[in-house]
Coordinates of C-alpha atoms in Angstrom, one line a residue:
Chain A
V1 CA -194.0 -177.5 112.2
S2 CA -194.2 -174.7 109.8
D3 CA -194.7 -171.1 110.9
S4 CA -197.5 -169.4 109.2
R5 CA -196.1 -165.8 109.6
D6 CA -194.7 -164.2 106.5
D7 CA -191.0 -163.3 106.1
H8 CA -191.6 -159.8 107.0
D9 CA -193.0 -160.7 110.5
L10 CA -190.3 -163.3 111.0
V11 CA -187.5 -160.7 110.2
E12 CA -189.2 -158.4 112.7
G13 CA -189.2 -161.2 115.2
V14 CA -185.4 -161.8 114.7
R15 CA -184.7 -158.2 114.9
R16 CA -186.4 -158.3 118.4
G17 CA -184.2 -161.3 119.3
S18 CA -186.7 -163.9 118.9
E19 CA -185.2 -167.4 118.7
A20 CA -188.3 -168.9 117.5
A21 CA -188.6 -166.4 114.6
F22 CA -185.0 -167.2 113.5
A23 CA -185.7 -170.9 113.6
A24 CA -188.7 -170.4 111.4
L25 CA -186.9 -168.2 108.9
Y26 CA -183.9 -170.5 108.9
R27 CA -185.9 -173.6 108.2
R28 CA -187.7 -171.9 105.5
H29 CA -184.7 -170.3 103.7
A30 CA -181.6 -172.2 104.6
P31 CA -182.0 -175.0 102.2
R32 CA -182.1 -172.5 99.2
A33 CA -179.0 -170.7 100.5
Y34 CA -177.2 -173.9 101.1
A35 CA -177.9 -175.2 97.6
V36 CA -176.3 -172.0 96.2
A37 CA -173.3 -172.3 98.4
L38 CA -172.8 -176.0 97.7
R39 CA -172.9 -175.5 94.0
M40 CA -170.7 -172.5 94.0
L41 CA -168.1 -174.3 96.1
G42 CA -168.1 -177.6 93.9
W43 CA -170.0 -179.4 96.6
R44 CA -167.3 -179.1 99.2
R45 CA -169.5 -179.6 102.2
T46 CA -167.3 -178.1 104.9
D47 CA -166.9 -174.9 102.8
A48 CA -170.5 -174.7 102.1
D49 CA -171.3 -175.2 105.9
D50 CA -169.0 -172.3 106.7
V51 CA -170.2 -170.1 104.1
T52 CA -173.9 -170.7 105.0
Q53 CA -173.1 -169.9 108.7
E54 CA -171.3 -166.9 107.8
A55 CA -174.1 -165.7 105.5
W56 CA -176.7 -166.2 108.2
L57 CA -174.5 -164.5 110.8
R58 CA -174.2 -161.5 108.4
A59 CA -177.7 -161.4 107.6
V60 CA -178.9 -161.4 111.2
R61 CA -176.4 -158.7 112.1
S62 CA -177.4 -156.6 109.2
M63 CA -181.2 -157.0 109.8
P64 CA -181.6 -153.6 111.3
G65 CA -180.6 -152.2 107.9
F66 CA -182.8 -154.6 105.8
R67 CA -185.6 -152.5 104.3
G68 CA -187.3 -155.2 102.3
A69 CA -186.4 -153.6 98.9
S70 CA -185.8 -157.2 97.8
S71 CA -187.4 -160.3 99.2
F72 CA -185.6 -161.8 102.1
P73 CA -184.6 -165.0 100.1
T74 CA -183.2 -162.8 97.4
W75 CA -181.3 -160.6 99.9
L76 CA -180.0 -163.8 101.7
T77 CA -178.9 -165.3 98.4
G78 CA -177.0 -162.2 97.6
I79 CA -175.1 -162.4 101.0
T80 CA -174.5 -166.1 100.5
I81 CA -172.9 -165.5 97.1
R82 CA -170.5 -162.9 98.4
C83 CA -169.5 -165.1 101.2
A84 CA -168.9 -167.9 98.8
L85 CA -166.9 -165.7 96.5
E86 CA -164.8 -164.7 99.5
R87 CA -164.2 -168.4 100.3
L88 CA -163.3 -169.2 96.6
R89 CA -160.8 -166.3 96.6
V90 CA -159.1 -167.7 99.7
R91 CA -159.0 -171.2 98.1
T92 CA -157.5 -169.6 94.9
A93 CA -154.8 -167.9 96.9
D94 CA -154.0 -171.2 98.7
P95 CA -152.4 -173.7 96.2
L96 CA -153.3 -176.6 98.3
G97 CA -156.8 -175.3 98.9
D98 CA -158.5 -176.9 96.1
V99 CA -157.4 -180.4 97.0
D100 CA -157.8 -180.6 100.7
E101 CA -161.4 -181.7 100.7
P102 CA -162.9 -184.0 98.1
S103 CA -166.1 -182.8 96.4
S104 CA -169.2 -184.8 97.4
A105 CA -171.9 -184.6 94.9
P106 CA -175.2 -186.0 96.2
A107 CA -175.1 -189.8 96.5
Q108 CA -178.8 -190.3 97.0
A109 CA -180.2 -188.5 94.0
P110 CA -181.4 -189.4 90.5
E111 CA -178.6 -190.3 88.1
V112 CA -179.0 -187.3 85.8
Q113 CA -178.8 -184.9 88.6
V114 CA -175.7 -186.5 89.9
D115 CA -174.1 -186.3 86.4
V116 CA -175.0 -182.6 86.1
E117 CA -173.8 -181.8 89.6
R118 CA -170.6 -183.5 89.1
A119 CA -169.9 -181.9 85.8
I120 CA -170.5 -178.5 87.3
A121 CA -168.4 -179.2 90.4
A122 CA -165.5 -180.4 88.2
L123 CA -165.3 -176.9 86.5
A124 CA -162.7 -174.4 87.5
P125 CA -164.1 -172.0 90.1
G126 CA -164.2 -169.1 87.7
F127 CA -166.2 -171.1 85.1
R128 CA -168.4 -172.7 87.8
T129 CA -169.4 -169.5 89.5
V130 CA -170.6 -167.9 86.2
L131 CA -172.5 -171.0 85.3
V132 CA -174.2 -171.4 88.5
L133 CA -175.1 -167.8 88.7
H134 CA -176.5 -167.7 85.2
D135 CA -177.9 -171.2 84.4
V136 CA -178.9 -172.2 87.9
E137 CA -179.7 -168.9 89.7
G138 CA -180.9 -167.0 86.8
F139 CA -178.7 -164.0 87.2
T140 CA -178.1 -161.7 84.1
H141 CA -174.6 -161.2 82.7
A142 CA -174.9 -157.6 84.0
E143 CA -175.6 -158.7 87.6
I144 CA -172.7 -161.4 87.4
A145 CA -170.5 -158.8 86.1
A146 CA -171.3 -156.5 89.0
L147 CA -170.9 -159.3 91.6
L148 CA -167.6 -160.5 90.3
G149 CA -166.0 -157.3 89.3
I150 CA -165.6 -158.3 85.6
D151 CA -167.3 -157.0 82.5
A152 CA -170.4 -158.6 80.9
G153 CA -168.4 -159.8 77.9
T154 CA -166.2 -161.8 80.1
S155 CA -169.1 -163.3 81.8
K156 CA -170.7 -164.4 78.5
S157 CA -167.6 -165.9 77.2
Q158 CA -166.8 -167.7 80.6
L159 CA -170.4 -169.1 80.4
S160 CA -170.1 -170.4 76.9
R161 CA -166.9 -172.1 77.7
A162 CA -168.3 -173.5 81.0
R163 CA -171.4 -174.8 79.1
Q164 CA -169.1 -176.6 76.6
K165 CA -167.2 -178.2 79.4
V166 CA -170.2 -179.5 81.2
R167 CA -171.7 -180.8 77.9
A168 CA -168.5 -182.5 77.0
R169 CA -168.4 -184.2 80.3
L170 CA -172.1 -185.3 80.2
T171 CA -171.6 -186.9 76.8
A172 CA -168.1 -188.4 77.5
P173 CA -168.0 -192.1 78.4
L174 CA -166.9 -191.3 82.0
P175 CA -167.7 -193.4 84.5
E176 CA -164.7 -192.7 87.0
A177 CA -164.6 -189.2 86.2
M178 CA -165.6 -187.9 89.8
P179 CA -163.7 -184.8 90.5
Chain B
M1 CA -171.6 -176.9 67.9
N2 CA -174.7 -174.7 67.4
D3 CA -176.4 -176.3 70.4
D4 CA -173.3 -175.8 72.6
D5 CA -174.3 -172.5 74.0
S6 CA -177.7 -173.3 75.1
P7 CA -178.2 -173.5 79.0
I8 CA -177.3 -176.7 80.7
P9 CA -180.2 -178.8 81.9
S10 CA -180.4 -177.1 85.3
D11 CA -184.1 -178.1 85.7
V12 CA -182.9 -181.4 87.0
L13 CA -181.1 -179.7 89.8
P14 CA -183.2 -179.2 93.0
R15 CA -183.6 -175.6 94.3
D16 CA -183.2 -176.7 97.9
V17 CA -180.6 -178.9 99.6
A18 CA -181.0 -179.5 103.2
P19 CA -178.1 -178.3 105.3
P20 CA -176.7 -180.5 107.9
A21 CA -178.8 -180.6 111.0
H22 CA -176.2 -179.3 113.3
L23 CA -175.7 -176.1 111.3
E24 CA -178.8 -174.4 112.7
S25 CA -177.9 -174.9 116.3
T26 CA -174.4 -173.8 115.6
I27 CA -175.6 -170.6 114.0
R28 CA -178.1 -170.0 116.7
A29 CA -175.5 -170.4 119.5
R30 CA -173.3 -167.8 117.7
L31 CA -176.2 -165.4 117.6
T32 CA -177.1 -165.9 121.2
E33 CA -173.5 -165.4 122.1
E34 CA -173.5 -162.1 120.3
D35 CA -176.8 -161.2 122.2
L36 CA -178.7 -161.0 118.9
L37 CA -181.0 -163.8 119.8
R38 CA -182.6 -164.5 123.2
P39 CA -184.2 -167.8 124.0
P40 CA -187.7 -167.1 125.5
R41 CA -186.7 -169.1 128.8
Q42 CA -183.7 -166.9 129.2
Q43 CA -185.4 -163.5 129.0
W44 CA -186.0 -163.3 132.7
R45 CA -182.5 -164.4 133.4
T46 CA -181.2 -161.7 130.9
A47 CA -183.3 -159.1 132.7
F48 CA -181.9 -160.0 136.0
A49 CA -178.4 -160.1 134.6
A50 CA -178.9 -156.6 133.1
A51 CA -180.2 -155.5 136.6
A52 CA -177.1 -157.0 138.1
V53 CA -174.9 -155.1 135.6
F54 CA -176.8 -152.0 136.5
A55 CA -176.2 -152.6 140.3
V56 CA -172.5 -153.2 139.6
G57 CA -172.4 -150.2 137.4
V58 CA -173.8 -148.0 140.3
A59 CA -171.4 -149.6 142.9
T60 CA -168.5 -149.0 140.5
G61 CA -169.7 -145.3 140.4
I62 CA -169.5 -145.1 144.2
A63 CA -166.2 -146.7 144.4
W64 CA -164.8 -144.3 141.8
R65 CA -166.1 -141.4 143.6
S66 CA -164.7 -142.6 146.9
D67 CA -161.2 -142.9 145.3
E68 CA -161.5 -139.4 144.2
G69 CA -161.9 -138.2 147.7
P70 CA -164.7 -135.9 148.9
S71 CA -167.3 -135.7 146.1
Q72 CA -170.4 -133.8 145.2
A73 CA -172.4 -136.6 146.9
D74 CA -170.6 -136.0 150.1
S75 CA -171.4 -132.3 150.3
T76 CA -174.9 -132.1 148.8
P77 CA -178.2 -133.3 150.3
R78 CA -179.2 -136.8 149.7
F79 CA -182.7 -138.1 148.9
L80 CA -184.2 -141.6 148.9
L81 CA -186.6 -142.1 145.9
L82 CA -189.1 -144.8 147.0
L83 CA -190.7 -146.6 144.1
Y84 CA -194.2 -147.7 144.5
P85 CA -196.8 -148.9 141.9
G86 CA -199.2 -146.4 140.6
T87 CA -202.9 -146.3 140.3
R88 CA -202.7 -147.0 136.6
P89 CA -203.1 -150.6 136.0
P90 CA -200.2 -152.3 134.1
G91 CA -201.2 -152.5 130.3
G92 CA -200.5 -155.9 129.0
A93 CA -197.5 -158.0 129.9
P94 CA -194.5 -156.0 131.2
D95 CA -191.5 -156.1 129.1
E96 CA -188.9 -156.7 131.7
A97 CA -185.9 -156.5 129.5
R98 CA -187.0 -153.1 128.1
A99 CA -187.7 -151.9 131.5
V100 CA -184.3 -152.8 132.8
R101 CA -182.7 -151.1 129.9
E102 CA -184.7 -147.9 130.4
Y103 CA -183.8 -147.9 134.1
A104 CA -180.2 -148.6 133.4
A105 CA -179.9 -145.9 130.8
W106 CA -181.7 -143.3 133.2
A107 CA -179.4 -144.3 136.1
A108 CA -176.3 -144.2 133.9
A109 CA -177.2 -140.6 132.8
E110 CA -178.0 -139.4 136.3
R111 CA -174.9 -141.1 137.6
A112 CA -172.9 -139.1 134.9
R113 CA -174.4 -136.0 136.3
G114 CA -173.2 -137.2 139.7
R115 CA -176.8 -137.6 141.1
V116 CA -177.4 -141.3 141.6
V117 CA -175.5 -142.8 144.4
T118 CA -177.1 -146.3 144.5
G119 CA -180.3 -148.1 143.7
E120 CA -181.8 -151.7 144.0
R121 CA -185.0 -153.4 143.1
L122 CA -186.8 -155.2 146.0
A123 CA -188.0 -158.7 145.9
A124 CA -191.7 -159.2 146.2
N125 CA -191.8 -160.7 149.7
A126 CA -191.3 -159.1 153.1
L127 CA -190.7 -160.4 156.7
V128 CA -192.5 -158.3 159.0
V129 CA -191.0 -158.0 162.5
G130 CA -192.5 -156.1 165.6
D131 CA -195.8 -154.5 166.0
D132 CA -197.7 -154.1 162.6
S133 CA -201.2 -154.1 163.9
R134 CA -201.9 -150.7 162.2
R135 CA -200.7 -151.8 158.8
S136 CA -202.4 -153.8 156.1
E137 CA -200.4 -156.7 154.5
S138 CA -200.2 -155.1 151.1
D139 CA -198.4 -152.0 152.4
D140 CA -195.5 -154.3 153.4
T141 CA -194.7 -155.5 149.9
A142 CA -195.8 -152.4 148.0
L143 CA -192.3 -150.8 148.0
Q144 CA -190.7 -152.0 144.7
G145 CA -187.3 -150.4 144.9
F146 CA -185.3 -147.4 145.7
F147 CA -182.6 -145.0 144.4
L148 CA -180.4 -143.1 146.7
I149 CA -179.6 -139.8 144.9
S150 CA -177.8 -136.5 145.6
A151 CA -179.4 -133.2 144.5
R152 CA -178.9 -129.6 145.5
S153 CA -182.6 -129.3 146.5
A154 CA -185.9 -131.2 147.1
D155 CA -187.2 -129.6 143.9
E156 CA -184.2 -131.0 142.0
A157 CA -184.7 -134.4 143.6
G158 CA -188.4 -134.3 142.5
R159 CA -187.5 -133.3 139.0
V160 CA -185.1 -136.3 138.9
A161 CA -187.8 -138.6 140.2
A162 CA -190.4 -137.2 137.7
A163 CA -188.1 -138.0 134.8
S164 CA -187.4 -141.7 135.9
P165 CA -188.8 -144.5 134.0
H166 CA -190.8 -145.5 137.0
V167 CA -193.1 -142.6 136.8
R168 CA -193.2 -142.8 133.0
D169 CA -194.4 -146.2 133.3
G170 CA -197.2 -145.3 135.6
G171 CA -195.5 -145.8 138.9
R172 CA -195.4 -143.5 142.0
V173 CA -192.2 -142.2 143.6
I174 CA -192.0 -140.8 147.1
V175 CA -188.9 -138.6 147.6
R176 CA -187.7 -138.6 151.2
P177 CA -184.7 -136.3 152.2
I178 CA -182.0 -138.1 154.2
D179 CA -181.9 -136.5 157.4
T180 CA -178.2 -135.5 158.0
P181 CA -177.1 -134.3 161.5
R182 CA -175.6 -130.8 161.3

């Protein structure tokens, strides 16, 4: 059952500790945040679960300071991205981190979607992050540069190389190329 | 190669992906644990828990004072503040949790000044023993709670009572000095 209250009212409700308001807000916006986490983390579901959980915990803890300058989903997406970046940094620091859980691109989805998801998931984390943020989430290079602590030129060149890799994978006669 | 730098076909990717079903309850449990969320059915329980914490806090204060030896409470007059409902009708549903927080904060502040000795909220039932032919039934259950305080004078006790959340919420407080044998 969907809740007809707008996000502002639901955020107010969560601030007051309403579990019902939290449930409505979560069901409305969690799928979007989860999709962002999954793609940034190369469809590693355990990581995406952890990141989504951490993002919601941080969001609710920070709600007293949420002034509504951006919409709630935009704000939540920002938190989710930061949590995902932290997780990627931990994985990068751990030499075994990238092999302990296989990627799991969606099994029940149109073939073309599966191909694109797998091609993105197979990218190295740096390329994948820039490509997901720019081509899927619509961030500008300036925004990506600020989020990642790189300059906009680096973001552009990373995106260009990421696109080439995805395209090469999509046109290659794969079929056993699952990352 | 000219085409290589165009965006990937992201329009085939869904904007939403359903998270696993267990995730919502896991997050909710964490938030409840941190007291950031309160299930509706537990609000009363929370309120009672807060009241219990308050009572323990008061009791701890007494124990602490008794460890310190003779205290201000031993040497200054004591007064019983009897809390009754006021004539102002309650406006809307009472926010129990908020009331408990306010009472706890008020009692803690007064305790820090060495005034509140103890206090309890009374249940809404009463067992009447002995001759009560001159009293109406409503009198027996009207008393809602009490605080035992120490104050230098009846005026000071009155000021403490007037500043209490009970009066602020429209309640009535009767201040009775404890009659100490000299």
